[in-house]
CSV table of C-alpha atoms and ligand atoms in Angstrom, one decimal:
chain,number,residue,atom,x,y,z
L,1,MET,CA,-12.3,10.0,21.3
L,2,ALA,CA,-8.7,10.4,20.4
L,3,GLN,CA,-7.6,8.5,17.3
L,4,SER,CA,-4.1,7.5,16.1
L,5,VAL,CA,-2.6,10.1,13.7
L,6,LYS,CA,-3.6,9.5,10.0
L,7,GLY,CA,-1.3,6.9,8.4
L,8,MET,CA,0.0,5.6,11.7
L,9,ARG,CA,-1.4,2.5,13.2
L,10,ASP,CA,-1.4,0.4,16.3
L,11,LEU,CA,-0.2,-3.2,15.8
L,12,PHE,CA,-1.6,-6.0,17.9
L,13,GLY,CA,-3.2,-9.5,17.6
L,14,ALA,CA,-3.0,-11.5,14.3
L,15,GLU,CA,-1.2,-8.8,12.3
L,16,LEU,CA,1.5,-8.3,15.0
L,17,ARG,CA,2.0,-12.1,15.2
L,18,TRP,CA,3.0,-12.0,11.5
L,19,PHE,CA,5.4,-9.1,12.3
L,20,GLN,CA,6.9,-11.2,15.1
L,21,HIS,CA,7.2,-14.3,13.0
L,22,ILE,CA,8.8,-12.3,10.1
L,23,GLU,CA,11.3,-10.6,12.5
L,24,GLU,CA,12.3,-13.9,14.1
L,25,THR,CA,12.8,-15.4,10.6
L,26,ALA,CA,14.9,-12.4,9.6
L,27,ARG,CA,17.2,-12.6,12.7
L,28,ARG,CA,17.7,-16.4,12.1
L,29,VAL,CA,18.4,-16.2,8.4
L,30,PHE,CA,20.6,-13.0,8.6
L,31,GLY,CA,22.5,-14.3,11.6
L,32,ARG,CA,23.4,-17.4,9.6
L,33,HIS,CA,24.9,-15.1,6.9
L,34,GLY,CA,27.0,-13.3,9.4
L,35,TYR,CA,25.0,-10.1,9.5
L,36,GLY,CA,24.9,-8.2,12.8
L,37,GLU,CA,22.1,-5.9,13.9
L,38,ILE,CA,22.4,-2.2,14.0
L,39,ARG,CA,19.9,0.3,15.6
L,40,THR,CA,20.1,3.9,14.7
L,41,PRO,CA,18.0,6.8,16.0
L,42,ILE,CA,14.7,7.7,14.4
L,43,LEU,CA,15.7,11.4,14.3
L,44,GLU,CA,18.6,12.3,12.0
L,45,GLU,CA,19.9,15.7,10.8
L,46,LEU,CA,18.2,16.9,7.7
L,47,ASP,CA,21.4,17.0,5.8
L,48,VAL,CA,21.9,13.2,6.1
L,49,PHE,CA,18.9,12.6,3.8
L,50,LYS,CA,19.4,15.6,1.6
L,51,ARG,CA,22.8,14.4,0.7
L,52,SER,CA,22.0,10.7,0.3
L,53,VAL,CA,18.4,10.1,-0.8
L,54,GLY,CA,18.7,13.3,-2.8
L,55,GLU,CA,17.0,16.7,-3.2
L,56,SER,CA,15.3,15.7,-6.4
L,57,SER,CA,13.6,12.6,-4.9
L,58,ASP,CA,10.0,12.6,-3.9
L,59,ILE,CA,11.0,11.5,-0.4
L,60,VAL,CA,13.2,14.6,0.3
L,61,ASN,CA,11.0,16.9,-1.7
L,62,LYS,CA,7.6,16.3,-0.2
L,63,GLU,CA,7.5,13.3,2.1
L,64,MET,CA,9.7,14.1,5.1
L,65,TYR,CA,8.5,14.6,8.6
L,66,GLN,CA,10.9,17.5,9.2
L,67,PHE,CA,11.0,20.0,12.0
L,68,THR,CA,13.2,22.3,14.0
L,69,ASP,CA,13.8,21.0,17.5
L,70,LYS,CA,14.0,23.1,20.6
L,71,GLY,CA,17.7,23.6,20.1
L,72,GLY,CA,17.1,25.0,16.6
L,73,ARG,CA,18.4,21.9,14.8
L,74,GLU,CA,16.8,20.9,11.5
L,75,VAL,CA,15.9,17.3,12.1
L,76,VAL,CA,13.9,14.6,10.2
L,77,MET,CA,12.1,11.4,11.3
L,78,ARG,CA,14.0,9.0,9.1
L,79,PRO,CA,12.2,8.1,5.9
L,80,GLU,CA,14.5,5.2,5.4
L,81,ASN,CA,17.4,3.6,7.2
L,82,THR,CA,20.3,3.3,4.8
L,83,ALA,CA,21.5,6.9,5.2
L,84,GLY,CA,21.4,6.5,9.0
L,85,VAL,CA,23.4,3.3,8.9
L,86,VAL,CA,26.0,4.9,6.7
L,87,ARG,CA,26.1,7.9,9.0
L,88,ALA,CA,26.6,5.6,12.1
L,89,ALA,CA,29.2,3.5,10.4
L,90,ILE,CA,31.2,6.6,9.5
L,91,GLN,CA,30.8,8.2,12.9
L,92,HIS,CA,31.9,5.1,14.8
L,93,LYS,CA,34.7,4.4,12.3
L,94,LEU,CA,33.3,0.9,11.5
L,95,LEU,CA,34.6,0.9,8.0
L,96,GLN,CA,38.2,1.7,8.4
L,97,ASN,CA,40.0,-1.6,7.7
L,98,ASN,CA,38.7,-2.6,4.3
L,99,ASP,CA,37.0,-5.6,5.9
L,100,PRO,CA,33.5,-6.6,4.8
L,101,VAL,CA,31.0,-5.2,7.3
L,102,LEU,CA,27.5,-6.7,7.3
L,103,PHE,CA,24.5,-5.0,9.1
L,104,TYR,CA,20.8,-5.6,9.3
L,105,TYR,CA,18.0,-3.5,10.9
L,106,ILE,CA,14.4,-3.7,11.8
L,107,GLY,CA,12.6,-0.4,12.5
L,108,GLN,CA,10.0,2.2,11.8
L,109,GLN,CA,10.3,4.7,9.0
L,110,PHE,CA,8.2,7.8,8.3
L,111,ARG,CA,7.0,9.3,5.0
L,112,TYR,CA,4.2,11.7,4.5
L,113,GLU,CA,2.6,9.8,1.6
L,114,ARG,CA,-0.8,9.5,0.2
L,115,MET,CA,-2.6,6.6,1.7
L,116,GLN,CA,-3.1,3.4,-0.4
L,117,THR,CA,-3.1,-0.3,0.2
L,118,GLY,CA,0.1,-1.2,2.0
L,119,ARG,CA,1.2,2.4,2.2
L,120,TYR,CA,1.4,4.1,5.5
L,121,ARG,CA,3.0,7.2,7.0
L,122,GLN,CA,4.7,5.2,9.7
L,123,PHE,CA,5.8,1.9,8.4
L,124,TRP,CA,8.4,-0.7,9.2
L,125,GLN,CA,11.4,-1.9,7.2
L,126,ILE,CA,13.7,-4.8,7.5
L,127,GLY,CA,16.9,-4.1,5.7
L,128,ALA,CA,20.4,-5.5,5.1
L,129,GLU,CA,23.5,-3.5,4.1
L,130,SER,CA,26.8,-5.0,3.1
L,131,PHE,CA,29.8,-2.7,3.1
L,132,GLY,CA,33.3,-3.1,1.7
L,133,VAL,CA,32.9,-5.3,-1.3
L,134,ALA,CA,32.3,-4.1,-4.9
L,135,THR,CA,31.9,-7.5,-6.6
L,136,PRO,CA,28.7,-8.9,-8.2
L,137,GLU,CA,29.4,-12.0,-5.9
L,138,SER,CA,28.6,-9.8,-2.8
L,139,GLU,CA,25.3,-8.9,-4.4
L,140,ALA,CA,24.6,-12.6,-5.1
L,141,GLU,CA,25.3,-13.4,-1.5
L,142,SER,CA,22.9,-10.7,-0.3
L,143,LEU,CA,20.2,-11.7,-2.7
L,144,LEU,CA,20.6,-15.4,-1.7
L,145,MET,CA,20.0,-14.3,1.9
L,146,LEU,CA,16.9,-12.4,0.8
L,147,HIS,CA,15.7,-15.4,-1.2
L,148,SER,CA,16.1,-17.7,1.7
L,149,PHE,CA,14.3,-15.3,4.0
L,150,LEU,CA,11.3,-15.0,1.7
L,151,THR,CA,11.3,-18.8,1.0
L,152,GLU,CA,11.4,-19.7,4.7
L,153,LEU,CA,8.5,-17.4,5.1
L,154,GLY,CA,6.6,-19.4,2.6
L,155,LEU,CA,6.7,-17.0,-0.4
L,156,LYS,CA,7.7,-18.8,-3.5
L,157,SER,CA,6.6,-17.2,-6.7
L,158,LEU,CA,8.4,-13.8,-6.5
L,159,VAL,CA,10.5,-12.5,-9.3
L,160,PHE,CA,13.4,-10.1,-8.9
L,161,SER,CA,13.3,-7.2,-11.3
L,162,ILE,CA,16.8,-6.0,-12.0
L,163,ASN,CA,18.6,-3.2,-13.8
L,164,SER,CA,21.9,-1.3,-13.9
L,165,VAL,CA,21.7,2.4,-13.4
L,166,GLY,CA,25.4,2.8,-14.3
L,167,THR,CA,27.8,5.3,-12.7
L,168,PRO,CA,28.2,9.1,-12.8
L,169,GLU,CA,30.9,8.5,-15.5
L,170,SER,CA,28.6,6.4,-17.8
L,171,ARG,CA,25.4,8.4,-17.2
L,172,PRO,CA,26.1,11.5,-19.4
L,173,ALA,CA,26.2,9.2,-22.5
L,174,PHE,CA,22.8,7.8,-21.5
L,175,HIS,CA,21.4,11.3,-20.6
L,176,ALA,CA,22.4,12.6,-24.0
L,177,ALA,CA,20.7,9.8,-25.9
L,178,PHE,CA,17.6,10.0,-23.6
L,179,ARG,CA,17.3,13.8,-23.8
L,180,ALA,CA,17.3,13.5,-27.6
L,181,PHE,CA,14.6,10.9,-27.5
L,182,PHE,CA,12.6,13.0,-25.0
L,183,ALA,CA,12.9,16.1,-27.2
L,184,GLN,CA,11.3,14.3,-30.1
L,185,ARG,CA,8.1,13.6,-28.2
L,186,ALA,CA,8.3,16.2,-25.4
L,187,ASP,CA,4.6,17.1,-25.7
L,188,ARG,CA,3.5,13.6,-24.7
L,189,PHE,CA,5.2,13.9,-21.3
L,190,CYS,CA,3.7,15.4,-18.1
L,191,GLU,CA,4.9,18.6,-16.4
L,192,ASP,CA,6.8,16.7,-13.8
L,193,CYS,CA,8.7,14.8,-16.5
L,194,HIS,CA,9.7,18.1,-18.1
L,195,ARG,CA,11.2,19.1,-14.7
L,196,ARG,CA,12.8,15.7,-14.3
L,197,ILE,CA,14.5,15.7,-17.7
L,198,GLU,CA,16.4,18.8,-16.5
L,199,THR,CA,17.2,17.7,-13.0
L,200,ASN,CA,17.4,13.9,-13.1
L,201,PRO,CA,16.5,12.3,-16.4
L,202,LEU,CA,16.5,8.8,-15.0
L,203,ARG,CA,13.3,9.7,-13.0
L,204,VAL,CA,11.3,10.1,-16.2
L,205,LEU,CA,11.6,6.3,-16.7
L,206,ASP,CA,9.9,5.8,-13.4
L,207,CYS,CA,7.0,8.3,-13.8
L,208,LYS,CA,3.7,6.8,-12.6
L,209,ASN,CA,1.6,8.6,-15.3
L,210,GLU,CA,0.3,6.1,-17.8
L,211,ARG,CA,0.7,8.5,-20.7
L,212,CYS,CA,4.3,9.1,-19.9
L,213,GLN,CA,4.9,5.3,-19.7
L,214,ALA,CA,3.3,5.0,-23.2
L,215,ALA,CA,5.4,7.8,-24.6
L,216,LEU,CA,8.5,5.9,-23.3
L,217,GLU,CA,8.0,3.1,-25.8
L,218,GLY,CA,11.3,2.4,-27.6
L,219,HIS,CA,13.3,4.6,-25.2
L,220,PRO,CA,17.1,4.3,-25.1
L,221,VAL,CA,18.2,1.7,-22.5
L,222,ILE,CA,20.7,2.5,-19.8
L,223,THR,CA,22.4,-0.9,-20.1
L,224,ASP,CA,23.3,0.0,-23.7
L,225,HIS,CA,25.2,3.0,-22.4
L,226,LEU,CA,27.2,1.5,-19.6
L,227,ASP,CA,31.0,1.8,-19.2
L,228,GLU,CA,32.8,-1.4,-19.7
L,229,ALA,CA,33.3,-2.3,-16.1
L,230,SER,CA,29.6,-1.7,-15.2
L,231,ALA,CA,28.5,-3.8,-18.2
L,232,ARG,CA,30.8,-6.6,-17.1
L,233,HIS,CA,29.5,-6.3,-13.6
L,234,HIS,CA,25.9,-6.5,-14.8
L,235,ALA,CA,26.5,-9.5,-17.0
L,236,ARG,CA,28.3,-11.3,-14.2
L,237,LEU,CA,25.4,-10.7,-11.8
L,238,LYS,CA,23.0,-12.2,-14.3
L,239,VAL,CA,25.2,-15.3,-14.7
L,240,LEU,CA,25.3,-15.7,-10.9
L,241,LEU,CA,21.6,-15.4,-10.4
L,242,THR,CA,20.9,-17.9,-13.2
L,243,GLU,CA,23.4,-20.4,-11.8
L,244,LEU,CA,21.9,-20.0,-8.3
L,245,GLY,CA,18.4,-20.4,-9.5
L,246,ILE,CA,17.2,-17.0,-8.3
L,247,PRO,CA,14.3,-16.0,-10.7
L,248,PHE,CA,14.8,-12.6,-12.2
L,249,GLU,CA,13.9,-10.4,-15.1
L,250,GLU,CA,15.5,-7.4,-16.5
L,251,ASN,CA,13.5,-4.1,-16.3
L,252,PRO,CA,15.1,-1.3,-18.2
L,253,ARG,CA,12.8,1.2,-16.6
L,254,LEU,CA,13.7,0.3,-13.0
L,255,VAL,CA,15.6,3.3,-11.6
L,256,ARG,CA,14.4,3.5,-8.0
L,257,GLY,CA,13.3,6.7,-6.2
L,258,LEU,CA,16.5,7.3,-4.2
L,259,ASP,CA,19.5,9.1,-5.7
L,260,TYR,CA,22.4,7.0,-4.2
L,261,TYR,CA,22.4,4.0,-6.5
L,262,THR,CA,25.2,3.0,-8.8
L,263,ARG,CA,25.2,0.0,-11.1
L,264,THR,CA,22.7,-2.7,-9.7
L,265,ALA,CA,19.2,-1.6,-8.8
L,266,PHE,CA,16.4,-4.1,-8.1
L,267,GLU,CA,12.9,-4.5,-6.7
L,268,VAL,CA,10.5,-7.3,-6.0
L,269,LEU,CA,6.8,-6.5,-6.8
L,270,SER,CA,3.9,-8.4,-5.4
L,271,SER,CA,0.6,-8.6,-7.2
L,272,ASP,CA,-1.1,-8.9,-3.9
L,273,LEU,CA,-0.3,-5.3,-3.2
L,274,GLY,CA,-2.1,-3.8,-6.3
L,275,ALA,CA,-0.3,-2.0,-9.1
L,276,GLN,CA,3.0,-0.4,-8.6
L,277,SER,CA,3.6,-1.5,-5.1
L,278,ALA,CA,7.0,-2.9,-4.4
L,279,LEU,CA,7.5,-5.4,-1.6
L,280,LEU,CA,11.1,-4.5,-1.4
L,281,GLY,CA,13.9,-2.6,-3.2
L,282,GLY,CA,17.6,-2.0,-3.1
L,283,GLY,CA,20.8,-1.8,-5.0
L,284,ARG,CA,24.5,-0.8,-5.0
L,285,TYR,CA,25.6,2.5,-3.6
L,286,ASP,CA,29.3,2.6,-4.0
L,287,LEU,CA,29.7,6.4,-3.6
L,288,LEU,CA,27.5,7.2,-0.6
L,289,VAL,CA,29.9,6.4,2.2
L,290,LYS,CA,32.5,8.8,0.8
L,291,HIS,CA,29.9,11.3,-0.1
L,292,LEU,CA,28.7,11.4,3.5
L,293,GLY,CA,32.3,12.0,4.7
L,294,GLY,CA,33.6,8.5,5.2
L,295,PRO,CA,36.2,6.4,3.5
L,296,ASP,CA,35.9,5.2,-0.1
L,297,VAL,CA,33.9,2.0,0.7
L,298,PRO,CA,31.5,0.3,-1.7
L,299,ALA,CA,28.1,-1.0,-0.5
L,300,PHE,CA,25.0,-2.9,-1.5
L,301,GLY,CA,21.8,-3.4,0.3
L,302,TRP,CA,18.0,-3.6,0.3
L,303,ALA,CA,15.0,-3.0,2.5
L,304,ILE,CA,11.6,-4.8,2.6
L,305,GLY,CA,8.4,-3.2,3.8
L,306,LEU,CA,7.3,-5.2,6.9
L,307,ASP,CA,3.7,-4.0,6.8
L,308,ARG,CA,3.5,-5.1,3.2
L,309,LEU,CA,5.2,-8.4,3.8
L,310,ALA,CA,2.8,-9.2,6.7
L,311,MET,CA,-0.1,-8.3,4.5
L,312,VAL,CA,1.1,-10.7,1.7
L,313,LEU,CA,1.7,-13.5,4.2
L,314,GLN,CA,-1.7,-13.0,5.6
L,315,GLN,CA,-3.2,-13.4,2.1
L,316,VAL,CA,-1.0,-16.4,1.2
L,317,ARG,CA,-0.9,-18.2,4.4
L,318,GLY,CA,-3.9,-17.0,6.4
L,319,GLU,CA,-3.8,-16.3,10.1
L,320,ALA,CA,-0.4,-16.3,11.8
L,321,PRO,CA,0.2,-19.3,14.1
L,322,ALA,CA,-1.0,-18.4,17.6
L,323,PRO,CA,-0.6,-20.9,20.3
L,324,ALA,CA,-3.4,-19.9,22.7
L,325,PRO,CA,-2.5,-20.2,26.4
L,326,ALA,CA,-4.5,-22.4,28.7
L,327,LEU,CA,-6.5,-20.7,31.4
L,328,LEU,CA,-6.3,-21.6,35.1
L,329,ILE,CA,-9.4,-20.7,37.1
L,330,PRO,CA,-9.2,-21.0,40.9
L,331,LEU,CA,-12.4,-21.1,42.8
L,332,GLY,CA,-12.3,-19.7,46.4
L,333,GLU,CA,-9.6,-18.1,48.5
L,334,ARG,CA,-7.6,-21.2,49.3
L,335,ALA,CA,-7.5,-22.3,45.7
L,336,MET,CA,-6.3,-18.8,44.6
L,337,LEU,CA,-3.0,-19.1,46.5
L,338,GLU,CA,-2.6,-22.7,45.4
L,339,ALA,CA,-3.3,-21.6,41.8
L,340,LEU,CA,-0.6,-19.0,42.0
L,341,LYS,CA,1.9,-21.6,43.2
L,342,LEU,CA,0.8,-24.1,40.5
L,343,ALA,CA,0.9,-21.5,37.8
L,344,ARG,CA,4.4,-20.5,38.8
L,345,THR,CA,5.5,-24.2,38.5
L,346,LEU,CA,3.9,-24.4,35.1
L,347,TRP,CA,5.4,-21.1,33.8
L,348,ASP,CA,8.8,-22.2,35.0
L,349,ALA,CA,8.3,-25.4,33.1
L,350,GLY,CA,7.7,-23.3,30.0
L,351,VAL,CA,3.9,-23.8,29.8
L,352,ALA,CA,1.8,-21.0,28.3
L,353,LEU,CA,-0.9,-20.2,30.8
L,354,GLN,CA,-3.1,-17.4,31.8
L,355,LEU,CA,-4.2,-17.1,35.4
L,356,GLU,CA,-7.7,-15.8,36.3
L,357,THR,CA,-7.0,-13.5,39.2
L,358,ARG,CA,-10.3,-11.7,39.5
L,359,GLY,CA,-11.8,-14.3,41.9
L,360,GLY,CA,-15.6,-14.6,41.8
L,361,ALA,CA,-17.9,-16.8,39.8
L,362,LEU,CA,-16.9,-19.6,37.5
L,363,LYS,CA,-19.5,-18.5,34.9
L,364,LYS,CA,-17.9,-15.0,34.5
L,365,ALA,CA,-14.5,-16.6,34.0
L,366,MET,CA,-15.8,-19.1,31.5
L,367,THR,CA,-17.5,-16.3,29.5
L,368,SER,CA,-14.2,-14.4,29.3
L,369,ALA,CA,-12.4,-17.6,28.3
L,370,ASN,CA,-14.8,-18.1,25.4
L,371,ARG,CA,-14.4,-14.5,24.3
L,372,LEU,CA,-10.6,-14.8,24.4
L,373,GLY,CA,-10.6,-17.9,22.3
L,374,ILE,CA,-9.1,-20.1,25.0
L,375,GLN,CA,-9.2,-23.8,24.2
L,376,THR,CA,-8.2,-25.4,27.5
L,377,VAL,CA,-9.5,-24.4,30.9
L,378,LEU,CA,-8.2,-25.8,34.1
L,379,ILE,CA,-10.4,-25.5,37.2
L,380,LEU,CA,-9.0,-25.7,40.7
L,381,GLY,CA,-11.7,-25.7,43.4
L,382,ASP,CA,-11.8,-27.2,46.9
L,383,GLY,CA,-12.7,-30.7,45.6
L,384,GLU,CA,-9.8,-30.7,43.2
L,385,LEU,CA,-7.5,-29.5,46.0
L,386,GLU,CA,-8.5,-32.4,48.2
L,387,GLY,CA,-7.9,-34.9,45.4
L,388,GLY,CA,-4.7,-33.4,44.0
L,389,THR,CA,-6.4,-33.0,40.6
L,390,LEU,CA,-7.6,-30.4,38.1
L,391,THR,CA,-10.8,-30.4,36.2
L,392,VAL,CA,-10.0,-29.8,32.6
L,393,LYS,CA,-12.5,-28.4,30.1
L,394,HIS,CA,-11.8,-28.6,26.4
L,395,MET,CA,-13.7,-25.7,25.0
L,396,ALA,CA,-14.0,-26.8,21.4
L,397,THR,CA,-15.8,-30.1,22.3
L,398,GLY,CA,-17.2,-29.2,25.7
L,399,GLU,CA,-15.5,-32.4,27.0
L,400,GLN,CA,-14.5,-32.5,30.6
L,401,GLU,CA,-11.9,-34.7,32.3
L,402,SER,CA,-9.8,-34.9,35.5
L,403,TRP,CA,-6.0,-34.7,35.5
L,404,PRO,CA,-3.6,-35.4,38.3
L,405,VAL,CA,-2.0,-32.0,39.2
L,406,SER,CA,1.4,-33.7,38.9
L,407,GLU,CA,0.8,-34.4,35.2
L,408,ALA,CA,-0.5,-30.9,34.2
L,409,ALA,CA,2.8,-29.7,32.8
L,410,SER,CA,3.4,-32.7,30.5
L,411,ARG,CA,-0.2,-32.9,29.4
L,412,LEU,CA,-0.4,-29.2,28.6
L,413,ALA,CA,2.9,-29.4,26.7
L,414,ALA,CA,1.5,-32.2,24.6
L,415,ARG,CA,-1.9,-30.6,23.7
L,416,ARG,CA,-2.5,-29.1,20.3
L,417,ASP,CA,-5.0,-26.3,20.2
B,1,HAM,P1,12.5,2.1,-0.8
B,1,HAM,O1,12.2,1.5,-2.1
B,1,HAM,O2,12.2,3.5,-0.6
B,1,HAM,O3,14.0,1.8,-0.5
B,1,HAM,O4,11.7,1.3,0.4
B,1,HAM,C1,11.9,-0.1,0.5
B,1,HAM,C2,10.6,-0.7,0.9
B,1,HAM,O5,9.9,-0.1,2.0
B,1,HAM,C3,9.5,-0.6,-0.2
B,1,HAM,O6,9.7,-1.6,-1.2
B,1,HAM,C4,8.2,-0.8,0.5
B,1,HAM,O7,8.0,-2.2,0.7
B,1,HAM,C5,8.5,-0.2,1.9
B,1,HAM,N1,7.9,1.1,1.9
B,1,HAM,C6,8.3,2.3,1.4
B,1,HAM,N2,7.4,3.3,1.7
B,1,HAM,C7,6.4,2.7,2.3
B,1,HAM,C8,5.2,3.2,2.9
B,1,HAM,N3,4.8,4.5,2.8
B,1,HAM,N4,4.4,2.3,3.5
B,1,HAM,C9,4.7,1.0,3.6
B,1,HAM,N5,5.9,0.5,3.1
B,1,HAM,C10,6.7,1.3,2.5
B,1,HAM,C11,14.7,2.2,0.7
B,1,HAM,O8,14.2,2.7,1.6
B,1,HAM,C12,16.2,1.9,0.6
B,1,HAM,N6,16.8,2.4,1.9
B,1,HAM,C13,16.5,0.5,0.4
B,1,HAM,C14,17.9,0.1,0.4
B,1,HAM,C15,18.6,-0.4,1.4
B,1,HAM,N7,18.8,0.4,-0.6
B,1,HAM,C16,20.0,0.0,-0.3
B,1,HAM,N8,19.9,-0.4,1.0
């Protein structure tokens, strides 16, 4: 029997209902903040990710679904959506007038990763990108939106972990201090870190190896080596978050796994996901638009893993709300046509209703209703047709009653299963 490809799953039932609820909440909250949706293709040219996420990142190095298409193009199934949104915004000249431009997206991403809890090879992200404003206030606006989104979903005890990764101008000072620190204890770091200290020293801070994390004790901190403007920016953001009541903590080892960040970087971790699993992450990327060939436009954004968020919600809130439809069972040929007509009236009135169209015995239909978890069954046979009624069976209690057909819509709308 054919199976889905490893790391890629089918979504249906209770889990998909959480996805849908999350997506609806996102659209409502983001719409309120003036963000508009953008949808970009799943396939992008390889260069888009090499030049943004970065050649030294794990994503570009070893996790991309990359292939040559029939026309000989090197393409990638997007591992994230920020680069694609930037590519699209440049291509369609959406960032020309120095106006703030606000986008959100909901879509699949692909990374060839090792499977763990909440980690898949095809996963979903909901993200928001805000272009054109370099102020800490624009970050506060975006984080407030994120905070409302998570709060409206019912998540309350999340803490934002923040850091500043500085700018290309301020980084050499940090790199020098950090390389000197590393050299003093080089033998305690893993092979990967020895490579990272040459190519991208910030990545050492983020090594998953426990021995390396222990060796980092007392390491030089990026925020002590910031240029003046970046330091002011970072301080102001902390004031804003405090004033707005957004719970945060500073994490000097937070550097993120993608290369495009400048100044603010942040993540939210959830203990429900096991160690080291971030529910979301993001930050400022003021140089990326220009770097990908666009105008000099600053930007800030984040993306949340939808699969992980659905999993946390399931743990915190249980099953997603699922209004089960009622089931209308016609008995006999004449009743079948009348049932179609009645169902149409009910559907048009907004009632959720499934229609049994197989014909045949009541017993078979009732067995299916039980298996499908249907709570309210409406039976329309010859007797009911004569009397203008429906026999209604409440499955949970086994109670049975008779309703006038004319009251079916209002009574179904009022029921609570
Ligand atoms: P990221 O940290 O690579 O950032 O991914 C963001 C979120 O996507 C993660 O926190 C996680 O919830 C989810 N995620 C990542 N990989 C997987 C996976 N294999 N399975 C399930 N969920 C996963 C970015 O992608 C940036 N584009 C975020 C951003 C937007 N920065 C600025 N704007």
